[in-house]
Coordinates of C-alpha atoms and ligand atoms in Angstrom, one line a residue:
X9 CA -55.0 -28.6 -147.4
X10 CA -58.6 -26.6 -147.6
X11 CA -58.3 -23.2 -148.5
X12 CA -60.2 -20.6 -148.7
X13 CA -62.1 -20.2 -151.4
X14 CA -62.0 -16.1 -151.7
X15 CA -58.7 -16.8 -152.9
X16 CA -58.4 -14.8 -156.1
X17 CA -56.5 -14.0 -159.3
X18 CA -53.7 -16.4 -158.3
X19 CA -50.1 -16.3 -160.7
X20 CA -47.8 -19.1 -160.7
X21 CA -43.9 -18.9 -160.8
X22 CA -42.4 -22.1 -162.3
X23 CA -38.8 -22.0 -162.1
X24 CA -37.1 -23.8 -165.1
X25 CA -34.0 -25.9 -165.6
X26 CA -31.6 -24.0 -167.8
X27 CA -31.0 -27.3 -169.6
X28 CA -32.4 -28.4 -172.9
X29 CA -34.1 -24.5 -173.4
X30 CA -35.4 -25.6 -176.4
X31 CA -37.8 -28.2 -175.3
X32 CA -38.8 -26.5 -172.0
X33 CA -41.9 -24.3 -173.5
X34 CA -43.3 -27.5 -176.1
X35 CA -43.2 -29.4 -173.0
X36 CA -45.6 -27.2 -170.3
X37 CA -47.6 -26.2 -173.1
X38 CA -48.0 -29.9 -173.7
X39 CA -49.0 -30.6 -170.0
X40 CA -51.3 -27.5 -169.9
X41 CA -52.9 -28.8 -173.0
X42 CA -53.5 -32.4 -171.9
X43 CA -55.2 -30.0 -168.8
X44 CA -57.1 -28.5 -171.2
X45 CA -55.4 -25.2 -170.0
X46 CA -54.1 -22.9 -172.5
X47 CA -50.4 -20.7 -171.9
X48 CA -50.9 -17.8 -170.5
X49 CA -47.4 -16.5 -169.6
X50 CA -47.4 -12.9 -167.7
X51 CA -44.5 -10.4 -166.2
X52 CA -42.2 -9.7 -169.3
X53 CA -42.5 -13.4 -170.2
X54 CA -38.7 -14.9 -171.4
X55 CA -38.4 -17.9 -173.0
X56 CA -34.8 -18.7 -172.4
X57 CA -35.3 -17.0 -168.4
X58 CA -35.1 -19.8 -165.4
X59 CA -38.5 -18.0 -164.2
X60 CA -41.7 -17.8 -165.6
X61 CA -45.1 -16.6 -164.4
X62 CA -48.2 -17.7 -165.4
X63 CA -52.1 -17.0 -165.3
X64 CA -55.0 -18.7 -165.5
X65 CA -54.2 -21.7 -163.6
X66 CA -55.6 -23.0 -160.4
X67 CA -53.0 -25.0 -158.0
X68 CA -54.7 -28.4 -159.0
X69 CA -52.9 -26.8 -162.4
X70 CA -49.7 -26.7 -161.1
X71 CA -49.8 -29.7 -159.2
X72 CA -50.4 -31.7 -162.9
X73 CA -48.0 -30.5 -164.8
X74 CA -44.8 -30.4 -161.9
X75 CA -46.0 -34.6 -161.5
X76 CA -45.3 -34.8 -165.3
X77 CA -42.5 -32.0 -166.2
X78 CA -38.4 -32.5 -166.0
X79 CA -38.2 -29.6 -167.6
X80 CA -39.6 -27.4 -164.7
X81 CA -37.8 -27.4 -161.0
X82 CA -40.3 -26.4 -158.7
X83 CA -43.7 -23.9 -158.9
X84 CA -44.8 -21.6 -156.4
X85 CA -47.6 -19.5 -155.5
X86 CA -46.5 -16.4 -156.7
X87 CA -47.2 -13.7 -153.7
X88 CA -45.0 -10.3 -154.7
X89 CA -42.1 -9.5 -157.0
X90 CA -40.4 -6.5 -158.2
X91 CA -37.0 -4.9 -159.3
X92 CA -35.5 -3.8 -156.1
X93 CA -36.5 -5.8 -152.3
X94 CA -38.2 -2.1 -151.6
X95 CA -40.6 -3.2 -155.1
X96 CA -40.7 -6.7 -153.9
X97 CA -41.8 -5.3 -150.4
X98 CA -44.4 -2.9 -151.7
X99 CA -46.2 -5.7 -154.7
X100 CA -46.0 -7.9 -151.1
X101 CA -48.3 -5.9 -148.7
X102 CA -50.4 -4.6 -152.1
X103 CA -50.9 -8.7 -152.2
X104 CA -54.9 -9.7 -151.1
X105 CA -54.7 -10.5 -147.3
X106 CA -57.3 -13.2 -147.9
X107 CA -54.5 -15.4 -150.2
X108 CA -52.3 -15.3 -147.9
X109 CA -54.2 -15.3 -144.4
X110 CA -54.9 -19.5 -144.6
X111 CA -50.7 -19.7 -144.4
X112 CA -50.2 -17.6 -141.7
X113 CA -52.2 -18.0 -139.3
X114 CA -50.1 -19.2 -135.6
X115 CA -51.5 -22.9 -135.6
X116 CA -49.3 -23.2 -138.6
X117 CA -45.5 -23.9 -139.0
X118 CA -43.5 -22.3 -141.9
X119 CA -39.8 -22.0 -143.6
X120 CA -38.5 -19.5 -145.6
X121 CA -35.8 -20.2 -148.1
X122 CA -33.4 -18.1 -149.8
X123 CA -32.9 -19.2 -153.9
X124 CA -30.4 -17.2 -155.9
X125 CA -30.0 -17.8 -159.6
X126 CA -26.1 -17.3 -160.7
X127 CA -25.1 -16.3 -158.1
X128 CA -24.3 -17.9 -154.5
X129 CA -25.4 -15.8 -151.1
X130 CA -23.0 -16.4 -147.8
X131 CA -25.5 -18.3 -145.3
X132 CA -24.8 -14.9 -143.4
X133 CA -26.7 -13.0 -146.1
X134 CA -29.4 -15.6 -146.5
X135 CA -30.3 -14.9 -143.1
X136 CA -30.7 -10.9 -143.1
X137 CA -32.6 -11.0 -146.2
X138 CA -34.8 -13.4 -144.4
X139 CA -35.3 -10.8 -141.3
X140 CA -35.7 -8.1 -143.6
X141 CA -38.9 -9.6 -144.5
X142 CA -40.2 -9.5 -141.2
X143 CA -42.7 -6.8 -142.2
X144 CA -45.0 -10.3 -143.6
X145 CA -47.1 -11.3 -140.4
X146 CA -46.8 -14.9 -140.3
X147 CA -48.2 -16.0 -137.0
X148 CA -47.2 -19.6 -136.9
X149 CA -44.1 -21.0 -135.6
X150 CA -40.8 -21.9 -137.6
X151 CA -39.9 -25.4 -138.5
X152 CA -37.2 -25.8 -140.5
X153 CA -37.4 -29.5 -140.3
X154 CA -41.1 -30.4 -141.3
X155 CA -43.0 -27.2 -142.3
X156 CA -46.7 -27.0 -143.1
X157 CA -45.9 -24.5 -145.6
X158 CA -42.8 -23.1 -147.4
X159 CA -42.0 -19.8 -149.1
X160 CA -39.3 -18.8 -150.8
X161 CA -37.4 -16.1 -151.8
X162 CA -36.2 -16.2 -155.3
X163 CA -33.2 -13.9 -156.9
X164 CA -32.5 -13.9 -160.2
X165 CA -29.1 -12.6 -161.2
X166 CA -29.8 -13.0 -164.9
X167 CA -27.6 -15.6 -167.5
X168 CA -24.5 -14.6 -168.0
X169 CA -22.2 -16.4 -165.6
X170 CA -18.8 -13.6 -166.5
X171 CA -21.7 -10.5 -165.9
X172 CA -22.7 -11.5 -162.6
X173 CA -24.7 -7.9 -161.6
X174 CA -24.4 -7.1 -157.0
X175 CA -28.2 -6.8 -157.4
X176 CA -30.7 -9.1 -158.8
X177 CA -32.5 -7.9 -161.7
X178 CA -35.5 -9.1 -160.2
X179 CA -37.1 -11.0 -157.2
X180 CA -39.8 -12.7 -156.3
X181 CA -41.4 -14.2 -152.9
X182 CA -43.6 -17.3 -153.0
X183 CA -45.3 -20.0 -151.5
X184 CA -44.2 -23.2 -152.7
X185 CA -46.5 -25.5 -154.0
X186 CA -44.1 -28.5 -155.8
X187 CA -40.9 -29.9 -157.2
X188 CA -40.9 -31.5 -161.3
X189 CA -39.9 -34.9 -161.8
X190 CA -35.8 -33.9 -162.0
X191 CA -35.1 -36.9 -160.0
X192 CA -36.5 -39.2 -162.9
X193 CA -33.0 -38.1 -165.2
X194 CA -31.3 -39.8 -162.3
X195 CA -33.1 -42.5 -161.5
X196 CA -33.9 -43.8 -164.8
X197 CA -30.4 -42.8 -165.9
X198 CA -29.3 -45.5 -168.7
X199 CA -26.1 -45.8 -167.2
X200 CA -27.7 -47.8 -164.4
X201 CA -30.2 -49.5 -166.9
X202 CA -30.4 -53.2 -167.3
X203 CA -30.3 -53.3 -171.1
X204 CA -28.6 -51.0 -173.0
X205 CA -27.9 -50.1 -176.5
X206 CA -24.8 -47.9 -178.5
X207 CA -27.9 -45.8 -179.3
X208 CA -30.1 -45.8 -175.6
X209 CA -31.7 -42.7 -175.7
X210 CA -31.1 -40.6 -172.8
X211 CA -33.3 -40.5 -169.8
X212 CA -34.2 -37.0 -169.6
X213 CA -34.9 -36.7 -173.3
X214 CA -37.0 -39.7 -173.3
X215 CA -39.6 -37.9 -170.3
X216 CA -39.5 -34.9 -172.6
X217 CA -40.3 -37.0 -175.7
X218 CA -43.0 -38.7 -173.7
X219 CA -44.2 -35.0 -172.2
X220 CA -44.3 -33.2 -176.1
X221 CA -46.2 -36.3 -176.9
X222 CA -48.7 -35.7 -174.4
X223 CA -48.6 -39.1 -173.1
X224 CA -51.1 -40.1 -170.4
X225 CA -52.7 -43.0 -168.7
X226 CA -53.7 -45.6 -170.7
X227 CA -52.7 -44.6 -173.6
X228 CA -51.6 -46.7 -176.4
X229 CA -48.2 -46.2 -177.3
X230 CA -45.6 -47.4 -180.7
X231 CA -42.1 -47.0 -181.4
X232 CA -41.4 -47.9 -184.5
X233 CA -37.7 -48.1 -184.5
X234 CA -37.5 -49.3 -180.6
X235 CA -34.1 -50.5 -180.2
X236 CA -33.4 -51.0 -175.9
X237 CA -37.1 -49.5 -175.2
X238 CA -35.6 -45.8 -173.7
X239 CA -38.8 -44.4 -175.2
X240 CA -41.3 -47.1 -174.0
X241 CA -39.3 -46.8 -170.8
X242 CA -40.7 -43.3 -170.4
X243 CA -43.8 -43.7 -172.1
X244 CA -44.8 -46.7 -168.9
X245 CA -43.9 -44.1 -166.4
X246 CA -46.6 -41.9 -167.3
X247 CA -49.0 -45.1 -167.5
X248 CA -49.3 -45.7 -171.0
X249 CA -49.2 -49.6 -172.5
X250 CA -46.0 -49.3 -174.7
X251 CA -45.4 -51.4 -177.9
X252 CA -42.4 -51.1 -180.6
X253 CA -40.5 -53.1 -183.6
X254 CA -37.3 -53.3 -184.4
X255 CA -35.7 -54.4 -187.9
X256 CA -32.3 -56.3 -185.6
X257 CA -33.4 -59.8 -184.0
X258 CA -30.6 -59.0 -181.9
X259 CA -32.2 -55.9 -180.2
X260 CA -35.8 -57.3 -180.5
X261 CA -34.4 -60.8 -178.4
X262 CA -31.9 -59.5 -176.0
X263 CA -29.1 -61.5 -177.7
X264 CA -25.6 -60.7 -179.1
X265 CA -22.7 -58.5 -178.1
X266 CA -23.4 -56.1 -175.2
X267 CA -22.7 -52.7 -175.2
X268 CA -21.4 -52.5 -171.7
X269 CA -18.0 -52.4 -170.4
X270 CA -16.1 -55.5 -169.5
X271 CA -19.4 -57.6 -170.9
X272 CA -18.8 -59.4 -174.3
X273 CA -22.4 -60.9 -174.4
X274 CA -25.4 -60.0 -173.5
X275 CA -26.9 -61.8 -170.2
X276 CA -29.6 -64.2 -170.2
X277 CA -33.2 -61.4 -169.2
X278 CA -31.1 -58.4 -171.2
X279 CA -34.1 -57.1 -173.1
X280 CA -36.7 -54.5 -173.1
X281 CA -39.2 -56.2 -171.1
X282 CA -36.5 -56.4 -168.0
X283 CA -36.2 -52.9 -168.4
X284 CA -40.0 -52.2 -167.4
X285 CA -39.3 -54.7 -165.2
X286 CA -36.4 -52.5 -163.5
X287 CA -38.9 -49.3 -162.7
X288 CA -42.2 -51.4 -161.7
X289 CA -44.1 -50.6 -165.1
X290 CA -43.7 -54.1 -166.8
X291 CA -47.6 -54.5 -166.6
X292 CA -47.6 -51.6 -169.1
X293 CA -45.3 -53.8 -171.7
X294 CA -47.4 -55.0 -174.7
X295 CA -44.9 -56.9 -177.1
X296 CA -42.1 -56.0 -179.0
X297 CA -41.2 -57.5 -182.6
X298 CA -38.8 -58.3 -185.7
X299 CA -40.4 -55.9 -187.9
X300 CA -39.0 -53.6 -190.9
X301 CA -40.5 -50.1 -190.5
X302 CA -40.9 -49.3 -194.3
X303 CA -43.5 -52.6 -194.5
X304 CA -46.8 -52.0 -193.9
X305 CA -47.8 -54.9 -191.2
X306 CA -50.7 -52.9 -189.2
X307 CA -53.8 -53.5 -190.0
X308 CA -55.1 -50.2 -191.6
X309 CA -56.9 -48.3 -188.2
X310 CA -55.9 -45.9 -186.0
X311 CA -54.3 -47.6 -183.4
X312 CA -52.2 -45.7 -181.5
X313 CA -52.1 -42.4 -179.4
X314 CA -49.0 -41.6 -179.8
X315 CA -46.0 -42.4 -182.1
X316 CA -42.6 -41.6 -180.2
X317 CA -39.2 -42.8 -182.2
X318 CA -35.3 -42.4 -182.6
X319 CA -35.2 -43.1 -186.3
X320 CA -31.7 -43.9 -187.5
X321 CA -29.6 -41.6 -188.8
X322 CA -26.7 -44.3 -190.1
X323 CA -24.2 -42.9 -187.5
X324 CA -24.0 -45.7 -184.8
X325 CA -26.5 -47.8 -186.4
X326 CA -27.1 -48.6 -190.5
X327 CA -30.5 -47.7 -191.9
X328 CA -31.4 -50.9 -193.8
X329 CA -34.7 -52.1 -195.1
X330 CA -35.5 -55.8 -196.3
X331 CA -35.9 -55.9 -199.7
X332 CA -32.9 -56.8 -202.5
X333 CA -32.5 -54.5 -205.6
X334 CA -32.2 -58.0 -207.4
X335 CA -35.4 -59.3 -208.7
X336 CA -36.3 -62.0 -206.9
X337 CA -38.9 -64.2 -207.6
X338 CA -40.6 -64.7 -204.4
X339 CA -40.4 -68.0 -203.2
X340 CA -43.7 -70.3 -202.1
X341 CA -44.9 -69.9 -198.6
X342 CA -43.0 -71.9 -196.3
X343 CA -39.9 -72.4 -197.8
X344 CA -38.0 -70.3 -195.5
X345 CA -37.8 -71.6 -192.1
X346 CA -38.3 -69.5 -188.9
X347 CA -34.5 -68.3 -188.6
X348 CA -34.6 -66.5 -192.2
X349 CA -33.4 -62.7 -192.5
X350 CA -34.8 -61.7 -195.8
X351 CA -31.9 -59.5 -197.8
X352 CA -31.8 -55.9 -197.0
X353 CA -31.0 -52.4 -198.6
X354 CA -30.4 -49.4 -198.0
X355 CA -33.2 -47.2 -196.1
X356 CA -32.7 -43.7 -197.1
X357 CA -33.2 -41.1 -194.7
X358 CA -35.9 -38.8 -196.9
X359 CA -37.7 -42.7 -196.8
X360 CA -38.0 -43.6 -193.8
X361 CA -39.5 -39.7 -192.5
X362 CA -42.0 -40.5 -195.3
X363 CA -42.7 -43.3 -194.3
X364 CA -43.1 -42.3 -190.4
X365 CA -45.3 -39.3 -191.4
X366 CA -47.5 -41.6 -193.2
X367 CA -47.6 -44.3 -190.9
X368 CA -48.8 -41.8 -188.1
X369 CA -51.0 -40.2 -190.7
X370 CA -53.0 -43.7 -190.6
X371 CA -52.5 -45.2 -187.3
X372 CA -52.7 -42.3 -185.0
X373 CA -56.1 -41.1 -183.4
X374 CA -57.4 -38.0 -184.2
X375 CA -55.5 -35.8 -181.9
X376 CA -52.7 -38.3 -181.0
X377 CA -48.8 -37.0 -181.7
X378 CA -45.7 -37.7 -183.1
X379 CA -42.8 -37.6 -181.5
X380 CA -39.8 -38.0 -183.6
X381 CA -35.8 -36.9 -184.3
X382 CA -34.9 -35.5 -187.5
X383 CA -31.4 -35.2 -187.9
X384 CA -29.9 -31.9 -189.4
X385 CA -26.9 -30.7 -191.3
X386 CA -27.0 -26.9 -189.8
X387 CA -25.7 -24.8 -192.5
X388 CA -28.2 -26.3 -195.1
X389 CA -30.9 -26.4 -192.5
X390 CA -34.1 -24.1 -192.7
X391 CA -37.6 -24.5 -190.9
X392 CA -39.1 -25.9 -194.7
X393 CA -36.6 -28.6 -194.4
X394 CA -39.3 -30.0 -192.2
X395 CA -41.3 -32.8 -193.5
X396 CA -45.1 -31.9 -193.6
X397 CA -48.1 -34.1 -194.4
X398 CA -51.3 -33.0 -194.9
X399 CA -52.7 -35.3 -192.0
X400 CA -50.5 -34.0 -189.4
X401 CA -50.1 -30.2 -188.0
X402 CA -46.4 -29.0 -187.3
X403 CA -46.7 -28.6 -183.2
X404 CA -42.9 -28.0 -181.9
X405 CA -39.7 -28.2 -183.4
X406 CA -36.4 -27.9 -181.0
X407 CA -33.1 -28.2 -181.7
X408 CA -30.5 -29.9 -179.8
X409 CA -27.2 -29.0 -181.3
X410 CA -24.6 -31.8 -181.6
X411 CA -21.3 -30.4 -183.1
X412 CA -21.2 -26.6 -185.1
X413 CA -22.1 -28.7 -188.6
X414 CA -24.8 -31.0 -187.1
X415 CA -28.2 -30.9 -184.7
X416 CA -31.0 -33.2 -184.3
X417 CA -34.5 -31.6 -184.4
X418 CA -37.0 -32.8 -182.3
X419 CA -40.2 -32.5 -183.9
X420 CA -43.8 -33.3 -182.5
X421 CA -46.9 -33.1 -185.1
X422 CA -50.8 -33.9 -184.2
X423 CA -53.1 -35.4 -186.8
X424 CA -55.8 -33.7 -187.5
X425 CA -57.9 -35.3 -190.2
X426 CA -57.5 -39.0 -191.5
X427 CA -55.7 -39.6 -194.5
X428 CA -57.6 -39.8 -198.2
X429 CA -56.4 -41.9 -200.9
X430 CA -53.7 -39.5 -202.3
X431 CA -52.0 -38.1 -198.9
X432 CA -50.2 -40.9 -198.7
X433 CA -48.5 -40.2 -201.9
X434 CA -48.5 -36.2 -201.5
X435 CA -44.8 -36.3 -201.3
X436 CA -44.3 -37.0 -204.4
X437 CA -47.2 -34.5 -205.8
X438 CA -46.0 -31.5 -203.9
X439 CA -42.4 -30.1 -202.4
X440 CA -43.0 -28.7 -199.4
X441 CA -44.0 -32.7 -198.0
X442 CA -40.7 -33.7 -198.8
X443 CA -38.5 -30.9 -198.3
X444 CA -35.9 -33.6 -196.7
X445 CA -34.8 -34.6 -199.5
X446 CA -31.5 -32.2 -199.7
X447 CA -31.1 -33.9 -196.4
X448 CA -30.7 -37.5 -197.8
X449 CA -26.7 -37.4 -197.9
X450 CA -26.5 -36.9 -193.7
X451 CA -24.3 -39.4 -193.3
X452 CA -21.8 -38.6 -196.0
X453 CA -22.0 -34.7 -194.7
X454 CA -22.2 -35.9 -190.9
X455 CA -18.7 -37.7 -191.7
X456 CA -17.2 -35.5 -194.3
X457 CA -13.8 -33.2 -193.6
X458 CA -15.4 -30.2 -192.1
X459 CA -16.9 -32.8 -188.8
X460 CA -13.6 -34.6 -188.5
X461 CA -13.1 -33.1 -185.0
X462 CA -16.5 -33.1 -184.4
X463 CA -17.0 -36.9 -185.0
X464 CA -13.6 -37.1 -182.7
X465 CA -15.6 -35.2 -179.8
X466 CA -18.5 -36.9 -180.3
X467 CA -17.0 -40.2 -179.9
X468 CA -15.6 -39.3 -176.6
X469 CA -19.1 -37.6 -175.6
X470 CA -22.1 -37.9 -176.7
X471 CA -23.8 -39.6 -179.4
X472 CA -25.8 -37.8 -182.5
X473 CA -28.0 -40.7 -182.3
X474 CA -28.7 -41.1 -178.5
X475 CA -26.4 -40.8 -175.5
Ligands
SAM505 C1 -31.5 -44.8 -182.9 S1 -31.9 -46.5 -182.7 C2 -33.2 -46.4 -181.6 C3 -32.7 -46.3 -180.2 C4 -33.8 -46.5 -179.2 N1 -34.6 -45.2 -179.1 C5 -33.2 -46.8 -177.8 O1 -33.4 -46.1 -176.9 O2 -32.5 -47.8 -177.7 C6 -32.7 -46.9 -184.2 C7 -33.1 -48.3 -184.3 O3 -33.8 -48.5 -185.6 C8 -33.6 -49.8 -186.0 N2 -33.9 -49.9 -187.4 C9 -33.0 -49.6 -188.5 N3 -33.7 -49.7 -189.6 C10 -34.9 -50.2 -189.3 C11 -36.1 -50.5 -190.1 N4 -36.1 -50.5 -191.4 N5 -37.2 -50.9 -189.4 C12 -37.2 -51.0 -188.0 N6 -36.2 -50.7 -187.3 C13 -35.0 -50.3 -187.9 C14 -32.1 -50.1 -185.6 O4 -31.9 -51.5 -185.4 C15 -32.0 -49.3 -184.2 O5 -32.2 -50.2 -183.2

């Protein structure tokens, strides 16, 4: 709707899902970058707190980054707040008539709802503190069926479900403006997906992948290790054109045993393609092929905007390369026929994140990101574990915890200058690019005595390396 343009010194609430805390700030200062907006928290900002207010923004802003975020729930027009209601009343009616006025006037309709974090009102008590904000003069009608405009009344009762305070530690009273993409966890949800994997990455993650990577319309976008497509799933949403190798001809072609229920083989169209196919972005599916990550099979530019992968970790899934430790003579061209799987060995883990921070190094844009999992043995782990390259600046790094031994990291990095001759081999020149090395033995530690149970509850819930 047009507003008026006296409108001034507008703050923004966003209130926050109190799931995957970690990922939730990389994420909107992803969005807000990709506006070309920088973070510009205000009001005692706290990072792990379901509210946040921000400056700086205009409501085109806010509009951007709730179309792209599953992290955030819904953003409002922030118009009062405070401690106590009295506080909330008296920030309220110091608030500039002139930013409120276009809402209010009596050719409008309104809503007001009541929102309390931990903590649940009686629809009794919803209702008085409703009336007890009578002292706002909105002039239009009520509609609680189809509203021009909603407010709402927020109270937060802090985080600790067993310390539940009577009061609210603090309030707030705004005028909605939108709801985040929540509903994509649901309706891309891989349970209902047409092909799946042991390893399907899980929906939500994928959008938050695809958010840190700061994936936009037409973008060009690779996964390296693709296995069922969960990341290019994501990636298509958000309009890029996806693309992505895998080393299993199973995966790549749809074929072999299923990994659902009561299924023994997969069906006939079981393949990444049909996935796209399932959410109306196939026209954004490039190709995907039999390809060994540790070979070099691009042609040397910088191809793609983002990199987004689920590397394996050797848990559900073995990390092999092709290649033979014996020393085989290579055979003429031709020889092998189309069917042949050249010999493999192992792929070890401090490899293949050399390899993938190289591989962006030279076939990301300037500016484009990597978006990638780096699994963790906690009571070895410290921030220089991190693999570094001199091409790529460290951007995020969040940790979702899998059992007390083990995490997963999720890291996202942005190249900023193209590679020279000897970054590709500055792993070996200097320590801190590859500090992953006391990391190689994950597996071994991942499986070892002390995760018994672990590996037991993992089995039954979720997966270290996807759902
Ligand atoms: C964790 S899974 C990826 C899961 C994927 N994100 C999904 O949603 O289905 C890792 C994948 O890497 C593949 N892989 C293992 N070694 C590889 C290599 N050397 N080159 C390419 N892919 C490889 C595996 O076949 C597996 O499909």
């Amino acid at each position: 709707m047009a507003t008026s343009n006296k409108r001034t010194c507008l703050q923004y609430l966003l209130h926050l899902a109190q799931d995957n805390l970690d990922f939730r700030l990389p994420e909107i200062k992803a969005l807000l970058s990709l506006r070309g907006k920088p973070f510009h928290p205000s009001l005692n900002f706290k990072e792990k707190s379901p509210f946040w207010c921000l400056d700086g923004l205009s409501e085109e802003d806010v509009r951007g980054i709730m179309a792209r975020s599953v992290c955030a729930k819904s953003a409002f027009e922030l118009w009062g707040h405070g401690q106590t209601h009295s506080e909330l009343k008296t920030s309220l009616l110091s608030y500039p008539a002139e930013n409120m006025s276009p809402f209010m006037h009596k050719d409008s309709t309104y809503r007001i709802n009541v929102y309390t974090f931990n903590k649940t009102l009686e629809f009794s008590d919803r209702i008085k503190r409703i009336d007890a904000m009578e002292y706002l003069t909105f002039e239009g009608a009520v509609s609680l069926k189809s509203p021009q405009h909603v407010f709402c009344l927020l109270e937060d009762y802090g985080t600790d479900p067993n310390n539940i305070p009577e009061h609210p530690n603090y309030i707030y009273f705004g005028r909605w403006i939108a709801d985040g993409q929540r509903e994509l966890i649901r309706s891309h949800s891989v349970k209902n997906r047409h092909f799946i994997g042991n390893t399907s990455m899980d929906a939500g993650l994928s959008f938050i992948m695809a958010n840190h990577a700061r994936v936009k319309e037409n973008d060009l976008v690779f996964d390296p290790f693709v296995g069922t497509g969960s990341l290019l799933v994501a990636c298509s949403q958000f309009g890029a054109y996806v693309c992505g190798t895998d080393i299993d001809y199973n995966t790549i072609h749809g074929k072999g045993r299923s990994s659902r229920k009561n299924h023994k083989w997969r069906g006939p169209d079981e393949n990444i393609r049909a996935n796209l196919r399932q959410y109306g972005t196939e026209k954004m599916y490039l190709d995907v092929m039999v390809s060994d990550a540790s070979k070099p099979v691009w042609r040397e530019a910088a191809l793609f905007d983002a990199v987004i992968t689920d590397p394996p970790y050797g848990i559900r899934e073995s990390t092999r390369r092709t290649g033979s430790h014996k020393d085989n003579t290579k055979p003429p061209d031709g020889i092998y026929g189309e069917s042949h799987v050249p010999v493999s060995q192992a792929y070890h883990l401090s490899d293949i994140f050399t390899d993938l921070l190289n591989f962006a190094a030279h076939h990301l844009v300037m500016g484009g990101r990597l978006v990638y999992w780096l699994p963790v043995y906690r009571p070895e782990y410290s921030e220089e574990t991190v693999p570094l390259h001199p091409c790529l600046r460290l951007i995020s790094n969040c940790e979702q915890t899998l059992s007390s031994h083990t995490s997963r990291r999720l890291i996202t990095m942005e190249k900023i200058k193209e590679p020279e001759e000897l970054d590709s081999l500055a792993h070996l020149a200097d320590p801190r690019f590859s500090p992953y090395q006391g990391h190689n033995a994950f597996r071994e530690k991942y499986f070892s005595g002390l995760n018994k149970r672990c590996v037991k509850d993992n089995d039954n819930k979720s997966d270290v390396n996807g759902e």
